[in-house]
Amino acid sequence: VPVILLVAAPYIRRYVAGGQCKSTVRLEGKVAIITGANTGIGKETARDLARRGKGICAKVIVACRDLEKAEAAASEIRAETGNQQVIVKKLDLADTKSIREFAEKFLAEEKELHILINNAGVMLCPYSKTADGFEMHLGVNHLGHFLLTFLLLECLKQSAPARIVNVSSLAHHGGRIRFHDLHGEKSYNRGLAYCHSKLANVLFTRELARRLQGNCPGLLSFATGTKVTANSLHPGSVHSELVRHSLLMTWLWKIFSFFLKTPQEGAQTSVYCAVAEELDSVTGQYFSDCQPAYVSPRGRDDETAKKLWTVSCELLGIQWD
């Protein structure tokens, strides 16, 4: 058995690694924002985008809550890639004031934005609320990115072609949008709360893509409106810090790390959605391992997507038509 496992190990690892982004697209002169890029797949996504240039590299903005960790990550990426335009900006997705301040400063300093990767997320948090009173998973994973996208959308439109990439999860299959108890005040399960927020990512992407194409009915495969696309993705099961709120999951992740993607492997689909030429006109889709993937029936419910959009706007106090 040990011999068989030893022989099979490279093949198992190759299978676990999943799809690879094979695009060699350069991003000279482009501007990208990646939330939560101080660690895990966000950091590896930033590293990949930062090296896609020759001479004039892309400006990659690492938007994070922990500035010390973010600067350490950015410094490492700058040293490795030679791209000195890897810049750290403060962004706390659990505080709408911080989100607005980030967007205001960005728009004052930059004229263009070509890639927005809503990557940051929390998972398995004990019950808690954001600065604005939102349940933490919903507030950070969905509402925080919803507001950030709203504030930056005009810049994306003016910079088009541009892309919005929302990092969701296979866990969306276990989610429901519980409009009667969005903030988990009546009942709360931290595993399900994560699933609910990842379903919200998929539904937000679907409705956003529809609206960006001129409110056309149904889900479009090709962008004909603003030339801004929006797609969501499942990065795979990745050995990262995302499970830090659960001692059991942290323990299991260490034991079974051989069967988990590395952060670099987990970042491949995010990079693919951000740069692949074949996705220039693809919008409103969900990807895994650098290819289209199955979306749960709840993730294809247009009425729920529209209602979630309306409720999200009400919670955030914004008008987004």
PDB file of C-alpha atoms in Angstrom:
ATOM      1  CA  VAL A   1       0.000   0.000   0.000  1.00  0.00           C
ATOM      2  CA  PRO A   2       2.738   2.549   0.857  1.00  0.00           C
ATOM      3  CA  VAL A   3       4.397   1.842  -2.504  1.00  0.00           C
ATOM      4  CA  ILE A   4       1.103   2.322  -4.355  1.00  0.00           C
ATOM      5  CA  LEU A   5       0.490   5.599  -2.524  1.00  0.00           C
ATOM      6  CA  LEU A   6       4.009   6.769  -3.332  1.00  0.00           C
ATOM      7  CA  VAL A   7       3.528   6.036  -7.028  1.00  0.00           C
ATOM      8  CA  ALA A   8       0.071   7.562  -7.087  1.00  0.00           C
ATOM      9  CA  ALA A   9       1.026  10.698  -5.142  1.00  0.00           C
ATOM     10  CA  PRO A  10       2.022  12.856  -8.171  1.00  0.00           C
ATOM     11  CA  TYR A  11      -1.189  11.947  -9.980  1.00  0.00           C
ATOM     12  CA  ILE A  12      -3.296  12.708  -6.896  1.00  0.00           C
ATOM     13  CA  ARG A  13      -1.601  16.069  -6.502  1.00  0.00           C
ATOM     14  CA  ARG A  14      -2.143  16.879 -10.173  1.00  0.00           C
ATOM     15  CA  TYR A  15      -5.844  16.089  -9.797  1.00  0.00           C
ATOM     16  CA  VAL A  16      -6.145  18.133  -6.597  1.00  0.00           C
ATOM     17  CA  ALA A  17      -4.405  21.113  -8.204  1.00  0.00           C
ATOM     18  CA  GLY A  18      -7.220  21.391 -10.731  1.00  0.00           C
ATOM     19  CA  GLY A  19      -7.342  23.766 -13.678  1.00  0.00           C
ATOM     20  CA  GLN A  20      -4.550  26.161 -14.540  1.00  0.00           C
ATOM     21  CA  CYS A  21      -4.907  29.590 -16.108  1.00  0.00           C
ATOM     22  CA  LYS A  22      -2.874  29.318 -19.305  1.00  0.00           C
ATOM     23  CA  SER A  23      -3.394  32.902 -20.456  1.00  0.00           C
ATOM     24  CA  THR A  24      -0.232  34.914 -21.103  1.00  0.00           C
ATOM     25  CA  VAL A  25      -2.099  38.210 -21.358  1.00  0.00           C
ATOM     26  CA  ARG A  26      -0.087  41.233 -20.263  1.00  0.00           C
ATOM     27  CA  LEU A  27      -1.639  43.974 -18.188  1.00  0.00           C
ATOM     28  CA  GLU A  28       0.582  46.934 -19.020  1.00  0.00           C
ATOM     29  CA  GLY A  29      -1.021  50.137 -17.815  1.00  0.00           C
ATOM     30  CA  LYS A  30      -3.995  48.367 -16.250  1.00  0.00           C
ATOM     31  CA  VAL A  31      -5.270  49.000 -12.731  1.00  0.00           C
ATOM     32  CA  ALA A  32      -6.563  46.186 -10.523  1.00  0.00           C
ATOM     33  CA  ILE A  33      -8.011  46.065  -7.017  1.00  0.00           C
ATOM     34  CA  ILE A  34      -7.950  42.827  -5.026  1.00  0.00           C
ATOM     35  CA  THR A  35      -9.624  42.743  -1.629  1.00  0.00           C
ATOM     36  CA  GLY A  36      -8.087  40.568   1.072  1.00  0.00           C
ATOM     37  CA  ALA A  37      -4.852  40.184  -0.859  1.00  0.00           C
ATOM     38  CA  ASN A  38      -2.535  39.988   2.132  1.00  0.00           C
ATOM     39  CA  THR A  39      -2.766  36.200   2.352  1.00  0.00           C
ATOM     40  CA  GLY A  40      -4.070  33.043   0.680  1.00  0.00           C
ATOM     41  CA  ILE A  41      -5.510  33.081  -2.818  1.00  0.00           C
ATOM     42  CA  GLY A  42      -5.828  36.871  -2.772  1.00  0.00           C
ATOM     43  CA  LYS A  43      -2.104  37.272  -2.297  1.00  0.00           C
ATOM     44  CA  GLU A  44      -1.344  34.746  -5.052  1.00  0.00           C
ATOM     45  CA  THR A  45      -3.790  36.486  -7.381  1.00  0.00           C
ATOM     46  CA  ALA A  46      -2.020  39.779  -6.734  1.00  0.00           C
ATOM     47  CA  ARG A  47       1.342  38.130  -7.376  1.00  0.00           C
ATOM     48  CA  ASP A  48       0.171  36.769 -10.718  1.00  0.00           C
ATOM     49  CA  LEU A  49      -1.338  40.049 -11.927  1.00  0.00           C
ATOM     50  CA  ALA A  50       1.712  42.013 -10.785  1.00  0.00           C
ATOM     51  CA  ARG A  51       4.054  40.006 -13.024  1.00  0.00           C
ATOM     52  CA  ARG A  52       1.894  40.370 -16.151  1.00  0.00           C
ATOM     53  CA  GLY A  53       3.794  43.122 -17.854  1.00  0.00           C
ATOM     54  CA  LYS A  54       7.053  44.088 -19.446  1.00  0.00           C
ATOM     55  CA  GLY A  55       8.295  47.572 -18.785  1.00  0.00           C
ATOM     56  CA  ILE A  56       5.027  49.195 -17.740  1.00  0.00           C
ATOM     57  CA  CYS A  57       3.412  46.792 -15.289  1.00  0.00           C
ATOM     58  CA  ALA A  58      -0.118  46.765 -13.969  1.00  0.00           C
ATOM     59  CA  LYS A  59      -0.905  48.751 -10.858  1.00  0.00           C
ATOM     60  CA  VAL A  60      -2.161  46.227  -8.317  1.00  0.00           C
ATOM     61  CA  ILE A  61      -3.921  47.626  -5.275  1.00  0.00           C
ATOM     62  CA  VAL A  62      -3.902  45.355  -2.259  1.00  0.00           C
ATOM     63  CA  ALA A  63      -7.007  46.376  -0.305  1.00  0.00           C
ATOM     64  CA  CYS A  64      -6.901  44.992   3.240  1.00  0.00           C
ATOM     65  CA  ARG A  65      -7.924  45.595   6.823  1.00  0.00           C
ATOM     66  CA  ASP A  66      -4.564  44.573   8.338  1.00  0.00           C
ATOM     67  CA  LEU A  67      -2.083  47.071   6.916  1.00  0.00           C
ATOM     68  CA  GLU A  68       0.965  45.427   8.500  1.00  0.00           C
ATOM     69  CA  LYS A  69       0.273  42.042   6.889  1.00  0.00           C
ATOM     70  CA  ALA A  70      -0.735  43.714   3.641  1.00  0.00           C
ATOM     71  CA  GLU A  71       2.498  45.700   3.416  1.00  0.00           C
ATOM     72  CA  ALA A  72       4.554  42.582   4.129  1.00  0.00           C
ATOM     73  CA  ALA A  73       2.734  40.755   1.313  1.00  0.00           C
ATOM     74  CA  ALA A  74       3.075  43.693  -1.089  1.00  0.00           C
ATOM     75  CA  SER A  75       6.773  44.072  -0.301  1.00  0.00           C
ATOM     76  CA  GLU A  76       7.325  40.385  -1.044  1.00  0.00           C
ATOM     77  CA  ILE A  77       5.456  40.652  -4.353  1.00  0.00           C
ATOM     78  CA  ARG A  78       7.335  43.811  -5.375  1.00  0.00           C
ATOM     79  CA  ALA A  79      10.673  42.152  -4.667  1.00  0.00           C
ATOM     80  CA  GLU A  80       9.773  38.976  -6.556  1.00  0.00           C
ATOM     81  CA  THR A  81       8.115  40.526  -9.620  1.00  0.00           C
ATOM     82  CA  GLY A  82      10.023  43.792  -9.879  1.00  0.00           C
ATOM     83  CA  ASN A  83       6.679  45.581 -10.085  1.00  0.00           C
ATOM     84  CA  GLN A  84       6.893  48.592  -7.797  1.00  0.00           C
ATOM     85  CA  GLN A  85       3.256  49.465  -8.404  1.00  0.00           C
ATOM     86  CA  VAL A  86       1.896  46.980  -5.885  1.00  0.00           C
ATOM     87  CA  ILE A  87       0.216  49.372  -3.485  1.00  0.00           C
ATOM     88  CA  VAL A  88      -1.460  48.829  -0.118  1.00  0.00           C
ATOM     89  CA  LYS A  89      -4.707  50.597   0.772  1.00  0.00           C
ATOM     90  CA  LYS A  90      -6.789  50.357   3.929  1.00  0.00           C
ATOM     91  CA  LEU A  91     -10.154  48.621   3.492  1.00  0.00           C
ATOM     92  CA  ASP A  92     -12.296  47.106   6.237  1.00  0.00           C
ATOM     93  CA  LEU A  93     -15.274  45.382   4.637  1.00  0.00           C
ATOM     94  CA  ALA A  94     -16.949  45.098   8.040  1.00  0.00           C
ATOM     95  CA  ASP A  95     -17.351  48.884   8.174  1.00  0.00           C
ATOM     96  CA  THR A  96     -19.195  50.834   5.467  1.00  0.00           C
ATOM     97  CA  LYS A  97     -17.399  54.015   6.544  1.00  0.00           C
ATOM     98  CA  SER A  98     -14.061  52.379   5.696  1.00  0.00           C
ATOM     99  CA  ILE A  99     -15.433  51.157   2.355  1.00  0.00           C
ATOM    100  CA  ARG A 100     -16.600  54.649   1.426  1.00  0.00           C
ATOM    101  CA  GLU A 101     -13.283  56.184   2.482  1.00  0.00           C
ATOM    102  CA  PHE A 102     -11.359  53.640   0.407  1.00  0.00           C
ATOM    103  CA  ALA A 103     -13.472  54.312  -2.681  1.00  0.00           C
ATOM    104  CA  GLU A 104     -13.269  58.086  -2.231  1.00  0.00           C
ATOM    105  CA  LYS A 105      -9.473  58.023  -1.981  1.00  0.00           C
ATOM    106  CA  PHE A 106      -9.135  55.614  -4.898  1.00  0.00           C
ATOM    107  CA  LEU A 107     -11.309  57.753  -7.173  1.00  0.00           C
ATOM    108  CA  ALA A 108      -9.362  60.855  -6.185  1.00  0.00           C
ATOM    109  CA  GLU A 109      -6.022  59.222  -7.022  1.00  0.00           C
ATOM    110  CA  GLU A 110      -6.826  56.994 -10.016  1.00  0.00           C
ATOM    111  CA  LYS A 111      -8.525  57.730 -13.321  1.00  0.00           C
ATOM    112  CA  GLU A 112      -9.108  54.114 -14.359  1.00  0.00           C
ATOM    113  CA  LEU A 113     -10.020  50.716 -12.950  1.00  0.00           C
ATOM    114  CA  HIS A 114      -9.950  47.650 -15.185  1.00  0.00           C
ATOM    115  CA  ILE A 115     -10.192  44.713 -12.780  1.00  0.00           C
ATOM    116  CA  LEU A 116     -12.041  44.488  -9.463  1.00  0.00           C
ATOM    117  CA  ILE A 117     -11.599  41.177  -7.653  1.00  0.00           C
ATOM    118  CA  ASN A 118     -13.896  40.862  -4.648  1.00  0.00           C
ATOM    119  CA  ASN A 119     -11.838  38.178  -2.939  1.00  0.00           C
ATOM    120  CA  ALA A 120     -11.853  38.869   0.811  1.00  0.00           C
ATOM    121  CA  GLY A 121     -14.074  36.782   3.019  1.00  0.00           C
ATOM    122  CA  VAL A 122     -14.731  35.361   6.453  1.00  0.00           C
ATOM    123  CA  MET A 123     -15.761  31.810   7.282  1.00  0.00           C
ATOM    124  CA  LEU A 124     -17.178  29.983  10.309  1.00  0.00           C
ATOM    125  CA  CYS A 125     -17.210  33.090  12.511  1.00  0.00           C
ATOM    126  CA  PRO A 126     -18.810  32.868  15.942  1.00  0.00           C
ATOM    127  CA  TYR A 127     -21.919  35.032  15.915  1.00  0.00           C
ATOM    128  CA  SER A 128     -20.963  38.683  15.585  1.00  0.00           C
ATOM    129  CA  LYS A 129     -21.985  41.798  13.714  1.00  0.00           C
ATOM    130  CA  THR A 130     -20.216  44.382  11.596  1.00  0.00           C
ATOM    131  CA  ALA A 131     -19.879  48.033  12.568  1.00  0.00           C
ATOM    132  CA  ASP A 132     -23.216  48.646  10.831  1.00  0.00           C
ATOM    133  CA  GLY A 133     -25.086  45.820  12.548  1.00  0.00           C
ATOM    134  CA  PHE A 134     -24.965  43.236   9.758  1.00  0.00           C
ATOM    135  CA  GLU A 135     -24.309  39.566  10.518  1.00  0.00           C
ATOM    136  CA  MET A 136     -20.570  39.161   9.889  1.00  0.00           C
ATOM    137  CA  HIS A 137     -20.661  36.657   7.001  1.00  0.00           C
ATOM    138  CA  LEU A 138     -23.390  38.544   5.153  1.00  0.00           C
ATOM    139  CA  GLY A 139     -21.838  41.915   5.966  1.00  0.00           C
ATOM    140  CA  VAL A 140     -18.282  41.158   4.838  1.00  0.00           C
ATOM    141  CA  ASN A 141     -18.757  38.540   2.118  1.00  0.00           C
ATOM    142  CA  HIS A 142     -21.774  40.099   0.422  1.00  0.00           C
ATOM    143  CA  LEU A 143     -22.809  43.586   1.566  1.00  0.00           C
ATOM    144  CA  GLY A 144     -19.273  44.949   1.854  1.00  0.00           C
ATOM    145  CA  HIS A 145     -18.411  43.920  -1.705  1.00  0.00           C
ATOM    146  CA  PHE A 146     -21.844  45.005  -2.940  1.00  0.00           C
ATOM    147  CA  LEU A 147     -21.187  48.534  -1.661  1.00  0.00           C
ATOM    148  CA  LEU A 148     -17.599  48.597  -2.910  1.00  0.00           C
ATOM    149  CA  THR A 149     -18.706  47.568  -6.409  1.00  0.00           C
ATOM    150  CA  PHE A 150     -21.456  50.198  -6.372  1.00  0.00           C
ATOM    151  CA  LEU A 151     -18.999  52.959  -5.463  1.00  0.00           C
ATOM    152  CA  LEU A 152     -16.457  51.938  -8.133  1.00  0.00           C
ATOM    153  CA  LEU A 153     -18.815  50.970 -10.947  1.00  0.00           C
ATOM    154  CA  GLU A 154     -18.759  54.279 -12.840  1.00  0.00           C
ATOM    155  CA  CYS A 155     -14.971  54.174 -12.906  1.00  0.00           C
ATOM    156  CA  LEU A 156     -15.114  50.609 -14.241  1.00  0.00           C
ATOM    157  CA  LYS A 157     -17.583  51.674 -16.944  1.00  0.00           C
ATOM    158  CA  GLN A 158     -15.393  54.594 -17.994  1.00  0.00           C
ATOM    159  CA  SER A 159     -12.364  52.280 -18.133  1.00  0.00           C
ATOM    160  CA  ALA A 160     -14.136  49.547 -20.118  1.00  0.00           C
ATOM    161  CA  PRO A 161     -13.511  46.883 -21.136  1.00  0.00           C
ATOM    162  CA  ALA A 162     -13.371  45.986 -17.457  1.00  0.00           C
ATOM    163  CA  ARG A 163     -14.088  42.954 -15.285  1.00  0.00           C
ATOM    164  CA  ILE A 164     -15.634  42.293 -11.901  1.00  0.00           C
ATOM    165  CA  VAL A 165     -14.703  38.951 -10.333  1.00  0.00           C
ATOM    166  CA  ASN A 166     -16.563  37.716  -7.249  1.00  0.00           C
ATOM    167  CA  VAL A 167     -15.002  34.850  -5.302  1.00  0.00           C
ATOM    168  CA  SER A 168     -17.852  32.611  -4.171  1.00  0.00           C
ATOM    169  CA  SER A 169     -17.690  28.921  -3.255  1.00  0.00           C
ATOM    170  CA  LEU A 170     -19.092  25.465  -3.901  1.00  0.00           C
ATOM    171  CA  ALA A 171     -20.682  26.070  -0.494  1.00  0.00           C
ATOM    172  CA  HIS A 172     -23.319  28.195  -2.225  1.00  0.00           C
ATOM    173  CA  HIS A 173     -25.117  24.892  -2.897  1.00  0.00           C
ATOM    174  CA  GLY A 174     -25.941  24.714   0.812  1.00  0.00           C
ATOM    175  CA  GLY A 175     -27.097  28.306   1.070  1.00  0.00           C
ATOM    176  CA  ARG A 176     -30.478  29.996   1.234  1.00  0.00           C
ATOM    177  CA  ILE A 177     -31.366  33.674   1.331  1.00  0.00           C
ATOM    178  CA  ARG A 178     -33.352  33.865   4.553  1.00  0.00           C
ATOM    179  CA  PHE A 179     -35.043  37.233   4.076  1.00  0.00           C
ATOM    180  CA  HIS A 180     -37.004  36.738   7.306  1.00  0.00           C
ATOM    181  CA  ASP A 181     -33.751  36.435   9.296  1.00  0.00           C
ATOM    182  CA  LEU A 182     -30.887  37.823   7.201  1.00  0.00           C
ATOM    183  CA  HIS A 183     -28.772  38.680  10.237  1.00  0.00           C
ATOM    184  CA  GLY A 184     -29.235  35.367  12.046  1.00  0.00           C
ATOM    185  CA  GLU A 185     -30.918  36.905  15.070  1.00  0.00           C
ATOM    186  CA  LYS A 186     -33.584  34.179  15.300  1.00  0.00           C
ATOM    187  CA  SER A 187     -31.298  31.241  14.577  1.00  0.00           C
ATOM    188  CA  TYR A 188     -27.617  31.030  13.694  1.00  0.00           C
ATOM    189  CA  ASN A 189     -25.323  28.324  12.412  1.00  0.00           C
ATOM    190  CA  ARG A 190     -21.902  29.595  11.388  1.00  0.00           C
ATOM    191  CA  GLY A 191     -21.418  26.950   8.718  1.00  0.00           C
ATOM    192  CA  LEU A 192     -24.755  27.726   7.101  1.00  0.00           C
ATOM    193  CA  ALA A 193     -24.153  31.474   7.488  1.00  0.00           C
ATOM    194  CA  TYR A 194     -21.082  31.076   5.295  1.00  0.00           C
ATOM    195  CA  CYS A 195     -23.090  29.099   2.724  1.00  0.00           C
ATOM    196  CA  HIS A 196     -25.800  31.772   2.674  1.00  0.00           C
ATOM    197  CA  SER A 197     -23.237  34.514   2.015  1.00  0.00           C
ATOM    198  CA  LYS A 198     -21.626  32.555  -0.825  1.00  0.00           C
ATOM    199  CA  LEU A 199     -25.039  32.063  -2.433  1.00  0.00           C
ATOM    200  CA  ALA A 200     -25.486  35.820  -2.132  1.00  0.00           C
ATOM    201  CA  ASN A 201     -22.231  36.252  -4.110  1.00  0.00           C
ATOM    202  CA  VAL A 202     -23.588  34.126  -6.953  1.00  0.00           C
ATOM    203  CA  LEU A 203     -26.953  35.898  -7.014  1.00  0.00           C
ATOM    204  CA  PHE A 204     -25.321  39.335  -6.863  1.00  0.00           C
ATOM    205  CA  THR A 205     -23.097  38.432  -9.807  1.00  0.00           C
ATOM    206  CA  ARG A 206     -26.066  37.178 -11.816  1.00  0.00           C
ATOM    207  CA  GLU A 207     -28.181  40.285 -11.246  1.00  0.00           C
ATOM    208  CA  LEU A 208     -25.228  42.643 -11.713  1.00  0.00           C
ATOM    209  CA  ALA A 209     -24.386  41.049 -15.065  1.00  0.00           C
ATOM    210  CA  ARG A 210     -28.006  41.368 -16.165  1.00  0.00           C
ATOM    211  CA  ARG A 211     -28.155  45.043 -15.239  1.00  0.00           C
ATOM    212  CA  LEU A 212     -24.833  45.841 -16.887  1.00  0.00           C
ATOM    213  CA  GLN A 213     -26.233  44.557 -20.160  1.00  0.00           C
ATOM    214  CA  GLY A 214     -29.144  46.968 -20.214  1.00  0.00           C
ATOM    215  CA  ASN A 215     -31.699  45.056 -18.122  1.00  0.00           C
ATOM    216  CA  CYS A 216     -32.146  42.450 -20.837  1.00  0.00           C
ATOM    217  CA  PRO A 217     -34.251  39.460 -19.718  1.00  0.00           C
ATOM    218  CA  GLY A 218     -32.501  36.264 -18.776  1.00  0.00           C
ATOM    219  CA  LEU A 219     -28.815  35.554 -18.397  1.00  0.00           C
ATOM    220  CA  LEU A 220     -26.655  36.756 -21.265  1.00  0.00           C
ATOM    221  CA  SER A 221     -23.590  34.894 -22.456  1.00  0.00           C
ATOM    222  CA  PHE A 222     -22.086  37.859 -24.261  1.00  0.00           C
ATOM    223  CA  ALA A 223     -21.660  41.442 -23.085  1.00  0.00           C
ATOM    224  CA  THR A 224     -23.451  43.898 -25.349  1.00  0.00           C
ATOM    225  CA  GLY A 225     -24.010  46.782 -22.955  1.00  0.00           C
ATOM    226  CA  THR A 226     -21.441  48.537 -20.807  1.00  0.00           C
ATOM    227  CA  LYS A 227     -18.482  46.267 -21.709  1.00  0.00           C
ATOM    228  CA  VAL A 228     -18.086  45.559 -18.005  1.00  0.00           C
ATOM    229  CA  THR A 229     -18.434  41.847 -17.228  1.00  0.00           C
ATOM    230  CA  ALA A 230     -19.187  40.182 -13.903  1.00  0.00           C
ATOM    231  CA  ASN A 231     -18.452  36.538 -13.120  1.00  0.00           C
ATOM    232  CA  SER A 232     -18.224  34.470  -9.947  1.00  0.00           C
ATOM    233  CA  LEU A 233     -16.150  31.420  -9.079  1.00  0.00           C
ATOM    234  CA  HIS A 234     -15.325  28.570  -6.740  1.00  0.00           C
ATOM    235  CA  PRO A 235     -11.559  28.516  -6.021  1.00  0.00           C
ATOM    236  CA  GLY A 236     -11.549  24.946  -4.721  1.00  0.00           C
ATOM    237  CA  SER A 237     -10.704  23.621  -1.274  1.00  0.00           C
ATOM    238  CA  VAL A 238      -7.602  25.625  -0.456  1.00  0.00           C
ATOM    239  CA  HIS A 239      -5.119  25.301   2.382  1.00  0.00           C
ATOM    240  CA  SER A 240      -5.399  28.858   3.677  1.00  0.00           C
ATOM    241  CA  GLU A 241      -6.201  30.940   6.753  1.00  0.00           C
ATOM    242  CA  LEU A 242      -9.911  31.103   5.902  1.00  0.00           C
ATOM    243  CA  VAL A 243     -10.747  28.359   8.437  1.00  0.00           C
ATOM    244  CA  ARG A 244      -8.932  30.116  11.307  1.00  0.00           C
ATOM    245  CA  HIS A 245     -12.171  30.612  13.278  1.00  0.00           C
ATOM    246  CA  SER A 246     -12.631  26.830  13.644  1.00  0.00           C
ATOM    247  CA  LEU A 247     -10.095  24.769  15.590  1.00  0.00           C
ATOM    248  CA  LEU A 248     -11.573  21.564  14.151  1.00  0.00           C
ATOM    249  CA  MET A 249     -11.305  22.772  10.558  1.00  0.00           C
ATOM    250  CA  THR A 250      -7.788  24.104  11.146  1.00  0.00           C
ATOM    251  CA  TRP A 251      -6.787  20.690  12.501  1.00  0.00           C
ATOM    252  CA  LEU A 252      -8.430  18.822   9.612  1.00  0.00           C
ATOM    253  CA  TRP A 253      -6.885  21.198   7.050  1.00  0.00           C
ATOM    254  CA  LYS A 254      -3.409  20.400   8.427  1.00  0.00           C
ATOM    255  CA  ILE A 255      -4.005  16.644   8.418  1.00  0.00           C
ATOM    256  CA  PHE A 256      -5.432  16.554   4.893  1.00  0.00           C
ATOM    257  CA  SER A 257      -3.306  19.333   3.396  1.00  0.00           C
ATOM    258  CA  PHE A 258      -2.021  16.908   0.740  1.00  0.00           C
ATOM    259  CA  PHE A 259      -5.560  16.773  -0.652  1.00  0.00           C
ATOM    260  CA  LEU A 260      -6.075  20.537  -0.634  1.00  0.00           C
ATOM    261  CA  LYS A 261      -5.037  23.099  -3.191  1.00  0.00           C
ATOM    262  CA  THR A 262      -2.156  25.396  -2.387  1.00  0.00           C
ATOM    263  CA  PRO A 263      -3.051  29.110  -2.408  1.00  0.00           C
ATOM    264  CA  GLN A 264      -1.278  29.425  -5.764  1.00  0.00           C
ATOM    265  CA  GLU A 265      -3.399  26.611  -7.202  1.00  0.00           C
ATOM    266  CA  GLY A 266      -6.524  28.074  -5.628  1.00  0.00           C
ATOM    267  CA  ALA A 267      -5.872  31.447  -7.251  1.00  0.00           C
ATOM    268  CA  GLN A 268      -5.942  30.056 -10.794  1.00  0.00           C
ATOM    269  CA  THR A 269      -9.650  30.518 -11.439  1.00  0.00           C
ATOM    270  CA  SER A 270      -9.605  34.067 -10.034  1.00  0.00           C
ATOM    271  CA  VAL A 271      -6.755  34.915 -12.399  1.00  0.00           C
ATOM    272  CA  TYR A 272      -8.524  33.153 -15.260  1.00  0.00           C
ATOM    273  CA  CYS A 273     -11.696  35.186 -14.760  1.00  0.00           C
ATOM    274  CA  ALA A 274      -9.637  38.379 -14.539  1.00  0.00           C
ATOM    275  CA  VAL A 275      -7.443  37.985 -17.629  1.00  0.00           C
ATOM    276  CA  ALA A 276      -8.427  35.151 -19.998  1.00  0.00           C
ATOM    277  CA  GLU A 277      -9.059  36.489 -23.504  1.00  0.00           C
ATOM    278  CA  GLU A 278     -11.826  33.974 -24.185  1.00  0.00           C
ATOM    279  CA  LEU A 279     -13.858  35.626 -21.400  1.00  0.00           C
ATOM    280  CA  ASP A 280     -13.743  39.105 -22.940  1.00  0.00           C
ATOM    281  CA  SER A 281     -17.471  38.994 -23.645  1.00  0.00           C
ATOM    282  CA  VAL A 282     -18.642  36.378 -21.132  1.00  0.00           C
ATOM    283  CA  THR A 283     -20.659  37.621 -18.184  1.00  0.00           C
ATOM    284  CA  GLY A 284     -22.975  36.344 -15.475  1.00  0.00           C
ATOM    285  CA  GLN A 285     -21.355  32.915 -15.270  1.00  0.00           C
ATOM    286  CA  TYR A 286     -19.867  30.809 -12.488  1.00  0.00           C
ATOM    287  CA  PHE A 287     -16.504  29.057 -12.862  1.00  0.00           C
ATOM    288  CA  SER A 288     -14.448  26.378 -11.147  1.00  0.00           C
ATOM    289  CA  ASP A 289     -11.059  25.029 -12.218  1.00  0.00           C
ATOM    290  CA  CYS A 290     -10.944  27.594 -15.038  1.00  0.00           C
ATOM    291  CA  GLN A 291     -14.119  26.360 -16.706  1.00  0.00           C
ATOM    292  CA  PRO A 292     -17.879  26.916 -16.377  1.00  0.00           C
ATOM    293  CA  ALA A 293     -19.370  25.040 -13.420  1.00  0.00           C
ATOM    294  CA  TYR A 294     -22.798  23.969 -12.234  1.00  0.00           C
ATOM    295  CA  VAL A 295     -24.818  26.537 -10.281  1.00  0.00           C
ATOM    296  CA  SER A 296     -27.394  25.405  -7.744  1.00  0.00           C
ATOM    297  CA  PRO A 297     -31.085  25.998  -8.559  1.00  0.00           C
ATOM    298  CA  ARG A 298     -31.189  28.658  -5.821  1.00  0.00           C
ATOM    299  CA  GLY A 299     -28.228  30.348  -7.507  1.00  0.00           C
ATOM    300  CA  ARG A 300     -30.244  30.590 -10.736  1.00  0.00           C
ATOM    301  CA  ASP A 301     -33.357  32.094  -9.141  1.00  0.00           C
ATOM    302  CA  ASP A 302     -33.758  35.502 -10.810  1.00  0.00           C
ATOM    303  CA  GLU A 303     -36.580  36.612  -8.522  1.00  0.00           C
ATOM    304  CA  THR A 304     -34.485  35.960  -5.432  1.00  0.00           C
ATOM    305  CA  ALA A 305     -31.547  37.748  -7.064  1.00  0.00           C
ATOM    306  CA  LYS A 306     -33.690  40.829  -7.732  1.00  0.00           C
ATOM    307  CA  LYS A 307     -35.133  40.825  -4.221  1.00  0.00           C
ATOM    308  CA  LEU A 308     -31.663  40.427  -2.672  1.00  0.00           C
ATOM    309  CA  TRP A 309     -30.479  43.394  -4.752  1.00  0.00           C
ATOM    310  CA  THR A 310     -33.347  45.559  -3.474  1.00  0.00           C
ATOM    311  CA  VAL A 311     -32.883  44.495   0.148  1.00  0.00           C
ATOM    312  CA  SER A 312     -29.107  45.028  -0.065  1.00  0.00           C
ATOM    313  CA  CYS A 313     -29.641  48.584  -1.328  1.00  0.00           C
ATOM    314  CA  GLU A 314     -32.077  49.261   1.519  1.00  0.00           C
ATOM    315  CA  LEU A 315     -29.678  47.937   4.143  1.00  0.00           C
ATOM    316  CA  LEU A 316     -26.816  50.040   2.761  1.00  0.00           C
ATOM    317  CA  GLY A 317     -28.925  53.144   2.199  1.00  0.00           C
ATOM    318  CA  ILE A 318     -28.096  53.431  -1.504  1.00  0.00           C
ATOM    319  CA  GLN A 319     -30.032  53.712  -4.759  1.00  0.00           C
ATOM    320  CA  TRP A 320     -28.652  51.474  -7.480  1.00  0.00           C
ATOM    321  CA  ASP A 321     -30.908  51.276 -10.498  1.00  0.00           C
TER     322      ASP A 321
END
